[in-house]
């Protein structure tokens, strides 16, 4: 449904996006993930026809974002990073205003306002002035505005930024619901968010695409080593536990991460293709070291993210 | 057209919901009222003297003695007040972040600019209409000629329409309302006084300068003469700045 080919954007001499290519399928919830300045906002501004690309092209629903910008704009809902609210207007009045500009027919305006008020839980603030609402409600009004014409594609730029934890949970739930029957692209610099909400992730850094895949596959693909945590007595007999662990074949590193009265926790790195848990248990027990806990650690998206981004630098 | 109306009515509602419109209109009424009555009094004194001395009464009439000076003063008040109306038009949207929404909605740039421009023009029309009170008072107490008053108002309206177009343009250049307002003031002032330089310039330049001047073109309106040349001048100037505004919206996409 969305096809992006070699998209680049320069701000003067600063290259904000370079050679970005990707595809989005109908019904997908796609996340743009990247640190500040990665080019997420710039990419979204190009997809929503606010900024023209410096080079490359993109089509949405088969319409070119430059040549058929009106067609693209009609079918897209957009929440810019900076919330697009007229603070002097009331919630209902604002939504009706946007609906009119979106081209919703006159007789359907009140029903589409109702629909989006319902979807975003804005009933209680319908007649309030937007300037007087909390940040969380304002963000919801921003989302309500984006879905007022029931668009096939929803583009949300950092929808949870600046919200408190409860509001963040609410908004994520709302986005998950909205993503059930439409295509959504959202950006975030928070990993768990993308992990929870998105079916696929594009990781951006310095305007480049670093990786694109499902959160699960990314985790699998990028696993450079396996991490196992062991909690055991600090020493067995006269051999240090750390030395026993270090002596196991395939282990590439051991580090003590915590120490209690009579037990320590060690972080063990090993080759990704072998699970060493069984061997670790056998070795420790045969050396007479009491074993309290043994677990294999999944690599978090956070780790992947940091790894990818630092790799790109080297 | 529906989209234009949506923007136009939102802007009008903004003006009349915030204090902007009321503040500007009432300041305008007070100032123009002040000029009207002080000039009227001055004219009274002059005509009393004229009656006593029985001499230059032939030159004295209400239109030349009251309405024309009042209208001249009104044009200066407009110079200061209209930028206050127009400076927010686009700059405020840029500041608030609503500009980005506006440009990503399926709305054409001309609809946006027309909605905004005409809303400010409407407020101006309202405030100008309110000052019609003064000529009406004049009619109660005296017997002025009506046509020069009407043509003078037409002139003021056209001049204001040009000021507002200049203001809309400068508001589209920046997200800073103050800068938009001050630039509008500066450029409008230049158009107002550029004719003063005419006598100092060479023959060709002198003609160009006075052709450009707001006041030169306003002159005939206040004498009761409606010349298509003058109407064309104001309409052209208005159209030119509206055109520049459209270009500026377009280039906002290209530059930023
Ligand atoms: N209007 C602008 N003018 C100049 N540079 C800009 C502008 N907007 C963004 N940039 C630069 O482009 C890069 C990408 O920014 P952005 O797309 O906002 O990243 P993100 O949304 O991922 O934080 C950054 O280096 C930023 O400084
Ligand atoms: Mg951003």
Coordinates of C-alpha atoms and ligand atoms in Angstrom, one line a residue, chain A residues 11-12 14-17 34-43 45 51 81 157-158 187 204 207, chain B residues 255-256, ligand 1:
Chain A
X11 CA 17.6 20.7 5.0
X12 CA 20.1 23.0 3.4
X14 CA 22.0 18.8 6.5
X15 CA 20.9 15.4 5.3
X16 CA 18.0 14.4 7.5
X17 CA 16.9 11.3 5.5
X34 CA 15.2 5.8 16.3
X35 CA 16.9 8.2 18.6
X36 CA 16.1 11.9 18.4
X37 CA 17.3 13.4 15.1
X38 CA 17.1 10.0 13.3
X39 CA 14.8 11.4 10.7
X40 CA 11.5 9.9 11.8
X41 CA 9.6 13.2 11.8
X42 CA 11.1 14.2 8.5
X43 CA 10.1 11.0 6.8
X45 CA 6.3 15.0 6.9
X51 CA 7.6 18.5 2.8
X81 CA 4.8 15.8 16.4
X157 CA 4.4 11.1 15.1
X158 CA 5.4 10.3 18.7
X187 CA 7.2 6.8 15.4
X204 CA 16.4 4.5 11.7
X207 CA 18.5 9.3 8.4
Chain B
X255 CA 12.4 25.4 2.2
X256 CA 11.8 24.4 5.7
Ligands
LIG1 N1 13.4 22.4 9.8 C1 14.6 21.9 9.9 N2 15.7 22.6 9.4 C2 16.9 22.1 9.5 N3 17.2 20.9 10.0 C3 16.2 20.1 10.5 C4 14.9 20.6 10.4 N4 14.0 19.7 11.0 C5 14.9 18.6 11.3 N5 16.1 18.9 11.0 C6 17.3 18.0 11.2 O1 17.0 16.8 10.6 C7 17.4 15.7 11.3 C8 16.2 14.7 11.5 O2 15.3 15.4 12.3 P1 13.9 14.7 12.6 O3 13.3 14.2 11.4 O4 13.1 15.7 13.4 O5 14.3 13.5 13.5 P2 13.4 12.7 14.6 O6 12.0 12.9 14.4 O7 13.8 11.2 14.3 O8 13.8 13.1 15.9 C9 18.0 16.2 12.6 O9 19.4 16.3 12.5 C10 17.4 17.6 12.7 O10 18.3 18.5 13.4

